[in-house]
CSV table of C-alpha atoms in Angstrom, one decimal:
chain,number,residue,atom,x,y,z
I,1,SER,CA,44.6,104.1,-124.6
I,2,VAL,CA,45.1,104.1,-120.9
I,3,GLU,CA,42.5,101.3,-120.6
I,4,ASP,CA,44.4,99.2,-123.1
I,5,LEU,CA,47.7,99.7,-121.4
I,6,LEU,CA,46.2,98.8,-118.0
I,7,SER,CA,44.6,95.6,-119.3
I,8,GLN,CA,47.9,94.1,-120.3
I,9,ASN,CA,49.0,91.4,-117.9
I,10,ASP,CA,52.7,91.7,-118.8
I,11,ILE,CA,52.8,95.3,-117.4
I,12,ASP,CA,52.9,95.4,-113.6
I,13,THR,CA,54.2,98.9,-113.1
I,14,VAL,CA,52.9,102.3,-114.3
I,15,MET,CA,54.6,105.7,-114.0
I,16,VAL,CA,52.2,108.7,-113.9
I,17,ILE,CA,54.1,111.7,-115.1
I,18,SER,CA,51.3,113.5,-116.9
I,19,GLY,CA,49.8,116.9,-116.4
I,20,HIS,CA,49.0,117.6,-112.8
I,21,ASP,CA,45.2,117.6,-113.3
I,22,SER,CA,45.3,113.9,-114.3
I,23,HIS,CA,47.6,112.5,-111.7
I,24,ALA,CA,45.0,111.3,-109.2
I,25,GLU,CA,42.7,110.0,-111.9
I,26,LEU,CA,45.3,107.9,-113.7
I,27,ALA,CA,46.9,106.6,-110.5
I,28,ILE,CA,43.5,105.4,-109.3
I,29,LYS,CA,42.8,103.6,-112.5
I,30,ALA,CA,46.3,101.9,-112.3
I,31,LEU,CA,45.8,100.9,-108.7
I,32,LYS,CA,42.4,99.4,-109.4
I,33,ALA,CA,44.0,97.4,-112.3
I,34,GLY,CA,46.5,95.9,-109.8
I,35,LYS,CA,49.5,97.8,-110.9
I,36,HIS,CA,52.4,99.3,-108.9
I,37,VAL,CA,52.4,103.0,-109.4
I,38,PHE,CA,55.1,105.7,-109.4
I,39,LEU,CA,53.1,108.9,-109.0
I,40,GLU,CA,54.8,112.2,-109.6
I,41,LYS,CA,53.8,115.2,-107.5
I,42,PRO,CA,51.3,116.6,-106.8
I,43,TRP,CA,49.2,113.5,-105.8
I,44,SER,CA,46.0,115.4,-106.0
I,45,LEU,CA,44.6,118.9,-106.5
I,46,SER,CA,41.5,118.6,-104.2
I,47,GLU,CA,40.4,116.9,-101.1
I,48,THR,CA,37.9,114.8,-103.1
I,49,GLU,CA,40.7,113.5,-105.3
I,50,LEU,CA,42.9,112.8,-102.2
I,51,VAL,CA,40.1,110.7,-100.6
I,52,ALA,CA,39.5,108.7,-103.7
I,53,LEU,CA,43.2,108.0,-104.2
I,54,THR,CA,43.6,107.0,-100.5
I,55,ILE,CA,40.7,104.5,-100.9
I,56,ALA,CA,42.2,103.1,-104.1
I,57,TYR,CA,45.6,102.6,-102.5
I,58,GLU,CA,44.2,101.0,-99.4
I,59,SER,CA,42.3,98.5,-101.5
I,60,SER,CA,45.1,97.8,-104.0
I,61,GLY,CA,47.7,95.7,-102.2
I,62,THR,CA,50.3,97.2,-104.6
I,63,VAL,CA,53.0,99.8,-104.2
I,64,LEU,CA,52.2,103.5,-104.6
I,65,TRP,CA,55.4,105.5,-104.7
I,66,PRO,CA,55.9,109.3,-104.6
I,67,GLY,CA,58.1,111.3,-106.9
I,68,PHE,CA,59.4,113.3,-103.9
I,69,ASN,CA,63.0,112.7,-104.7
I,70,ARG,CA,64.7,115.2,-102.3
I,71,ARG,CA,64.0,112.8,-99.4
I,72,TYR,CA,66.7,110.6,-100.9
I,73,ALA,CA,69.3,113.2,-101.8
I,74,PRO,CA,72.8,112.3,-100.5
I,75,ALA,CA,73.0,115.7,-98.8
I,76,LEU,CA,69.9,114.9,-96.8
I,77,LYS,CA,71.4,111.7,-95.7
I,78,LEU,CA,74.3,113.5,-94.3
I,79,ALA,CA,71.9,115.8,-92.4
I,80,SER,CA,69.9,112.8,-91.1
I,81,ALA,CA,73.1,111.2,-89.8
I,82,THR,CA,73.7,114.3,-87.7
I,83,LEU,CA,70.2,115.2,-86.6
I,84,LYS,CA,68.2,112.4,-85.0
I,85,THR,CA,64.4,112.1,-84.8
I,86,ASN,CA,62.9,112.5,-81.4
I,87,GLU,CA,66.1,114.0,-79.9
I,88,GLY,CA,64.9,117.6,-79.7
I,89,PRO,CA,63.1,120.1,-81.9
I,90,LEU,CA,64.6,121.5,-85.1
I,91,ALA,CA,64.2,124.9,-86.8
I,92,ILE,CA,64.3,124.6,-90.6
I,93,THR,CA,64.6,127.5,-93.1
I,94,TYR,CA,64.2,126.4,-96.7
I,95,ARG,CA,64.7,129.1,-99.3
I,96,ILE,CA,63.8,128.5,-103.0
I,97,ASN,CA,64.9,130.9,-105.7
I,98,ALA,CA,62.3,129.7,-108.2
I,99,GLY,CA,62.7,132.3,-111.0
I,100,ARG,CA,60.0,133.7,-113.3
I,101,LEU,CA,58.2,131.6,-115.9
I,102,PRO,CA,56.9,132.8,-119.3
I,103,LYS,CA,53.3,134.0,-119.1
I,104,GLN,CA,52.2,131.2,-121.4
I,105,HIS,CA,53.7,128.5,-119.2
I,106,TRP,CA,51.2,125.8,-118.2
I,107,TYR,CA,52.0,126.4,-114.5
I,108,HIS,CA,49.9,129.5,-114.9
I,109,ASP,CA,46.8,127.4,-115.7
I,110,ARG,CA,44.7,127.2,-112.6
I,111,ARG,CA,43.5,123.7,-113.6
I,112,GLN,CA,47.1,122.5,-113.0
I,113,GLY,CA,47.3,123.7,-109.4
I,114,GLY,CA,49.8,126.5,-109.9
I,115,ARG,CA,53.4,126.4,-108.6
I,116,LEU,CA,52.0,126.2,-105.1
I,117,LEU,CA,50.5,122.7,-105.4
I,118,GLY,CA,52.7,121.7,-108.2
I,119,GLU,CA,56.2,122.6,-106.9
I,120,VAL,CA,56.1,123.9,-103.3
I,121,CYS,CA,55.0,120.5,-102.2
I,122,HIS,CA,58.5,119.2,-102.9
I,123,PHE,CA,60.0,121.5,-100.2
I,124,VAL,CA,57.2,121.0,-97.7
I,125,ASP,CA,57.7,117.2,-98.1
I,126,THR,CA,61.4,117.6,-97.6
I,127,ALA,CA,61.0,119.6,-94.4
I,128,SER,CA,58.6,117.0,-92.9
I,129,TRP,CA,60.9,114.2,-94.0
I,130,ILE,CA,63.8,115.8,-92.1
I,131,VAL,CA,61.6,116.2,-88.9
I,132,GLY,CA,60.3,112.7,-89.3
I,133,MET,CA,56.6,113.6,-88.8
I,134,GLN,CA,53.7,115.6,-90.2
I,135,PRO,CA,52.9,119.1,-88.9
I,136,THR,CA,50.1,119.9,-86.5
I,137,HIS,CA,49.6,123.5,-87.8
I,138,VAL,CA,50.3,125.3,-91.1
I,139,SER,CA,49.9,128.7,-92.5
I,140,GLY,CA,50.5,130.3,-95.9
I,141,MET,CA,51.3,133.9,-96.7
I,142,GLY,CA,51.5,135.3,-100.3
I,143,ASP,CA,52.3,138.6,-101.9
I,144,GLY,CA,48.7,139.1,-102.9
I,145,ARG,CA,49.5,139.4,-106.6
I,146,GLY,CA,46.9,137.5,-108.7
I,147,GLU,CA,44.4,134.9,-107.6
I,148,THR,CA,45.2,132.8,-104.5
I,149,LEU,CA,46.3,129.5,-106.1
I,150,LEU,CA,48.5,131.2,-108.7
I,151,GLN,CA,50.6,133.4,-106.4
I,152,GLU,CA,54.2,132.8,-107.0
I,153,ASN,CA,55.9,134.4,-103.9
I,154,VAL,CA,54.6,132.3,-101.0
I,155,THR,CA,55.9,131.6,-97.5
I,156,SER,CA,54.6,128.5,-95.7
I,157,VAL,CA,55.1,128.0,-92.0
I,158,LEU,CA,54.8,124.6,-90.4
I,159,SER,CA,54.9,123.5,-86.8
I,160,TYR,CA,55.3,119.9,-85.6
I,161,PRO,CA,54.3,117.8,-82.5
I,162,ASP,CA,57.9,117.8,-81.1
I,163,GLY,CA,58.2,121.6,-81.3
I,164,SER,CA,60.0,121.7,-84.6
I,165,THR,CA,59.2,124.5,-87.0
I,166,ALA,CA,59.9,125.0,-90.7
I,167,ALA,CA,59.6,128.1,-92.9
I,168,ILE,CA,59.4,127.4,-96.7
I,169,ILE,CA,60.2,130.6,-98.6
I,170,TYR,CA,59.3,130.3,-102.3
I,171,ASN,CA,60.2,133.3,-104.3
I,172,CYS,CA,60.3,134.1,-108.0
I,173,ASP,CA,61.8,137.6,-107.9
I,174,ALA,CA,65.3,137.0,-106.5
I,175,SER,CA,68.5,137.2,-108.5
I,176,PRO,CA,69.0,134.3,-111.0
I,177,THR,CA,72.7,134.3,-110.1
I,178,MET,CA,72.0,132.8,-106.7
I,179,PRO,CA,71.4,129.1,-105.9
I,180,LYS,CA,67.9,127.7,-106.4
I,181,GLU,CA,67.6,125.9,-103.0
I,182,GLN,CA,69.2,126.6,-99.6
I,183,ILE,CA,68.3,124.7,-96.5
I,184,GLU,CA,69.5,125.5,-92.9
I,185,ILE,CA,68.6,123.2,-90.1
I,186,MET,CA,69.3,124.2,-86.5
I,187,GLY,CA,68.8,122.2,-83.3
I,188,GLN,CA,70.1,119.4,-81.1
I,189,GLY,CA,73.4,121.3,-80.7
I,190,HIS,CA,74.0,121.3,-84.5
I,191,THR,CA,73.7,123.5,-87.5
I,192,VAL,CA,73.5,121.9,-91.0
I,193,ALA,CA,73.5,124.0,-94.1
I,194,ILE,CA,72.7,122.6,-97.6
I,195,ASN,CA,73.5,124.7,-100.6
I,196,ASN,CA,71.7,123.6,-103.7
I,197,PHE,CA,72.3,119.9,-102.7
I,198,THR,CA,76.0,120.3,-103.9
I,199,GLU,CA,77.6,121.7,-100.7
I,200,VAL,CA,76.9,120.6,-97.1
I,201,THR,CA,78.2,122.3,-94.0
I,202,ILE,CA,77.8,120.6,-90.6
I,203,ASP,CA,78.7,122.8,-87.6
I,204,GLY,CA,80.9,125.0,-89.7
I,205,ARG,CA,82.8,122.2,-91.4
I,206,ARG,CA,82.4,121.2,-95.0
I,207,ALA,CA,81.1,117.7,-95.6
I,208,ARG,CA,81.0,116.0,-99.0
I,209,PRO,CA,77.9,114.2,-100.1
I,210,ALA,CA,78.3,110.9,-101.9
I,211,ASN,CA,77.3,112.7,-105.1
I,212,GLN,CA,75.8,116.0,-106.0
I,213,SER,CA,72.2,114.9,-106.6
I,214,LYS,CA,68.7,115.9,-105.7
I,215,GLY,CA,67.8,112.3,-105.2
I,216,HIS,CA,66.1,111.4,-108.5
I,217,SER,CA,68.1,108.3,-109.3
I,218,GLU,CA,68.2,107.3,-105.6
I,219,ASN,CA,64.4,107.6,-105.4
I,220,LEU,CA,63.9,105.4,-108.5
I,221,SER,CA,66.3,102.8,-107.1
I,222,THR,CA,64.4,102.7,-103.9
I,223,PHE,CA,61.1,102.3,-105.8
I,224,SER,CA,62.6,99.5,-107.8
I,225,ARG,CA,63.6,97.6,-104.6
I,226,ALA,CA,60.1,98.1,-103.2
I,227,ILE,CA,58.3,96.6,-106.2
I,228,ARG,CA,60.8,93.7,-106.4
I,229,ALA,CA,60.1,93.0,-102.7
I,230,GLU,CA,63.8,93.6,-101.9
I,231,SER,CA,63.0,96.0,-99.1
I,232,PRO,CA,60.5,95.6,-96.1
I,233,PRO,CA,56.9,96.4,-97.1
I,234,GLN,CA,56.8,98.9,-94.3
I,235,ASP,CA,59.3,101.1,-96.2
I,236,ALA,CA,56.9,101.5,-99.1
I,237,ARG,CA,54.0,102.1,-96.7
I,238,GLU,CA,55.8,104.8,-94.9
I,239,ALA,CA,56.8,106.5,-98.1
I,240,ALA,CA,53.2,106.6,-99.3
I,241,GLU,CA,51.8,107.7,-96.0
I,242,ALA,CA,54.3,110.6,-95.9
I,243,ALA,CA,53.3,111.7,-99.4
I,244,PHE,CA,49.6,111.5,-98.4
I,245,GLY,CA,50.4,113.7,-95.5
I,246,THR,CA,52.3,116.2,-97.6
I,247,THR,CA,49.4,116.4,-100.1
I,248,LYS,CA,46.9,117.1,-97.3
I,249,VAL,CA,49.1,119.7,-95.8
I,250,MET,CA,49.5,121.5,-99.2
I,251,LEU,CA,45.7,121.7,-99.6
I,252,GLN,CA,45.5,123.2,-96.1
I,253,ILE,CA,48.2,125.7,-97.0
I,254,VAL,CA,46.1,126.8,-99.9
I,255,GLN,CA,43.1,127.2,-97.5
I,256,SER,CA,45.3,129.3,-95.1
I,257,LEU,CA,46.5,131.4,-98.0
I,258,ALA,CA,42.8,132.1,-98.9
I,259,ASN,CA,41.5,133.0,-95.5
I,260,GLY,CA,44.6,134.1,-93.6
I,261,ALA,CA,44.1,131.6,-90.8
I,262,VAL,CA,46.5,129.1,-89.2
I,263,ILE,CA,45.1,125.7,-90.0
I,264,ALA,CA,45.2,122.8,-87.5
I,265,THR,CA,46.1,119.7,-89.4
I,266,TYR,CA,46.6,116.5,-87.4
I,267,LEU,CA,45.2,117.4,-84.0
């Protein structure tokens, strides 16, 4: 059982990669047991869960690490080397060609948070990671097909304290022959285009990432260094705080999608 596993002293790290509706609950139990935790997205499906997870983390003294791998993709590192935080606003367009899922897929179970909370969070997190801060205002617009949380064609718009903006366009009805993820970042005298994390163009010139990865292995390696105390504690703290921010923003995007309002987040 979970309780038996968490009681074992020779286990110091737990990976929570279960169904979305159990993420927060299992992570809280592991943190309270004094374990380091790798927590896949989404971190919570409600404000109540998010508050409880925050309290458990603040009291734990251990590492809580997010499964937001695209932060660590080599293509993003190339972009970060060109675009500097606090050197002028950025305009980001992130287009996701998500594709249709079978009707019986578990993502269509409202108890799991839908694709909005379960997958769009990846792309919102990436945009905020590029800008280097959390947004001050968010809005969500869907196609109106089905109940709010289970809509699959959703555009999220984020605005940041430095004047940066990001539009996250998540669509399931595009051609499957096109790339899944395309990012364009404009500002500071530069334009960076990332095509499915395999091709990067900086100011019209092709740049080659170290490898064609979405950052999965790089994220796990960074987590490993954090729990081995091979990196500054502040790095782990910043990674967790950014994930908490992304989770709160996602819940506010759902709120905006439901009532049509622009939501002030961190004012």
